[in-house]
Amino acid sequence: MGVVIRIVAWFAIMIVSLGSACTSGSQIRRDITDLDEELGALEAADARLCTPEELARAKAHREFAAHELSEHDYQDAQDHLDVAFENVERAKRLLQNCKVVERTPPPSPSP
């Protein structure tokens, strides 16, 4: 009887493990979609003028995450997403204090 319980428990653990592996890939896809939306909002707010490094890092790590996902390396993909979202949050904080100064050319001298 104890052996049967152990076998059933082992199968239950295996099923949960397989299910979580499938969930990981789909969760990472959703996270990449969310990241794309965040990046789009930052670009619309002209973050490239105030936080170009953070924006570039977030975009680069988004691409790394997508590549790792295509290779089925979910842990590395998640690590890259974490870095990307950290940079998005940093860009948002810096963007709050950003003041873009538009410079107008001086008037032409009168003849």
Coordinates of C-alpha atoms in Angstrom, one line a residue:
M1 CA 0.0 0.0 0.0
G2 CA 2.8 2.4 0.9
V3 CA 4.5 1.7 -2.5
V4 CA 1.3 2.6 -4.4
I5 CA 1.0 5.9 -2.5
R6 CA 4.6 6.7 -3.3
I7 CA 4.0 6.0 -7.0
V8 CA 0.9 8.1 -7.1
A9 CA 2.7 10.9 -5.3
W10 CA 5.6 10.7 -7.8
F11 CA 3.2 10.9 -10.8
A12 CA 1.5 13.9 -9.2
I13 CA 4.8 15.6 -8.8
M14 CA 5.7 14.9 -12.4
I15 CA 2.4 16.2 -13.7
V16 CA 2.7 19.4 -11.7
S17 CA 6.3 19.8 -12.9
L18 CA 5.3 19.4 -16.5
G19 CA 2.4 21.7 -16.1
S20 CA 4.6 24.4 -14.6
A21 CA 7.1 24.1 -17.5
C22 CA 4.3 24.8 -20.0
T23 CA 3.1 27.6 -17.9
S24 CA 6.6 29.1 -17.8
G25 CA 6.8 29.5 -21.5
S26 CA 3.3 31.0 -21.8
Q27 CA 3.9 33.3 -18.8
I28 CA 7.1 34.5 -20.4
R29 CA 5.3 35.2 -23.6
R30 CA 2.7 37.3 -21.7
D31 CA 5.5 39.1 -19.9
I32 CA 7.2 39.9 -23.2
T33 CA 3.9 41.3 -24.4
D34 CA 3.6 43.4 -21.2
L35 CA 7.1 44.6 -21.7
D36 CA 6.4 45.6 -25.2
E37 CA 3.5 47.8 -24.0
E38 CA 5.7 49.4 -21.3
L39 CA 8.4 50.1 -23.9
G40 CA 5.8 51.6 -26.3
A41 CA 4.6 53.9 -23.5
L42 CA 8.1 55.0 -22.7
E43 CA 8.9 55.7 -26.3
A44 CA 5.6 57.7 -26.6
A45 CA 6.8 59.8 -23.6
D46 CA 10.1 60.5 -25.4
A47 CA 12.1 58.4 -22.8
R48 CA 14.9 58.2 -25.4
L49 CA 15.6 61.9 -24.7
C50 CA 15.8 61.5 -20.9
T51 CA 16.7 57.9 -20.2
P52 CA 18.4 56.5 -23.3
E53 CA 20.5 54.0 -21.5
E54 CA 17.7 52.5 -19.5
L55 CA 15.5 52.3 -22.6
A56 CA 18.3 50.7 -24.6
R57 CA 19.0 48.1 -21.9
A58 CA 15.3 47.3 -21.5
K59 CA 15.0 46.8 -25.3
A60 CA 18.2 44.7 -25.5
H61 CA 17.2 42.4 -22.6
R62 CA 13.7 42.1 -24.2
E63 CA 15.4 40.7 -27.3
F64 CA 17.6 38.4 -25.2
A65 CA 14.6 37.1 -23.4
A66 CA 12.8 36.4 -26.7
H67 CA 15.8 34.5 -28.0
E68 CA 16.1 32.4 -24.8
L69 CA 12.4 31.7 -25.0
S70 CA 12.9 30.4 -28.6
E71 CA 15.6 28.2 -27.3
H72 CA 13.3 26.9 -24.5
D73 CA 15.6 28.3 -21.8
Y74 CA 12.9 29.7 -19.6
Q75 CA 15.2 30.5 -16.6
D76 CA 17.5 32.7 -18.7
A77 CA 14.5 34.3 -20.4
Q78 CA 13.1 35.2 -17.1
D79 CA 16.4 36.6 -15.9
H80 CA 16.5 38.8 -18.9
L81 CA 12.9 39.9 -18.4
D82 CA 13.7 40.8 -14.8
V83 CA 16.6 43.1 -16.0
A84 CA 14.4 44.6 -18.7
F85 CA 11.6 45.4 -16.2
E86 CA 14.1 46.9 -13.7
N87 CA 15.3 49.2 -16.5
V88 CA 11.7 50.1 -17.4
E89 CA 11.0 51.0 -13.8
R90 CA 14.2 53.1 -13.5
A91 CA 13.3 54.9 -16.8
K92 CA 9.9 55.7 -15.4
R93 CA 11.3 57.2 -12.3
L94 CA 13.9 59.2 -14.2
L95 CA 11.3 60.4 -16.7
Q96 CA 9.2 62.0 -13.9
N97 CA 12.0 64.5 -13.3
C98 CA 12.9 65.0 -16.9
K99 CA 12.5 68.3 -18.5
V100 CA 13.2 68.4 -22.3
V101 CA 14.3 71.8 -23.3
E102 CA 13.4 72.7 -26.9
R103 CA 15.9 75.1 -28.3
T104 CA 14.8 77.5 -30.9
P105 CA 17.4 79.0 -33.2
P106 CA 18.3 82.6 -32.6
P107 CA 16.6 85.1 -34.9
S108 CA 18.5 86.0 -38.1
P109 CA 20.3 89.3 -38.0
S110 CA 18.6 92.1 -39.8
P111 CA 20.4 93.4 -42.9

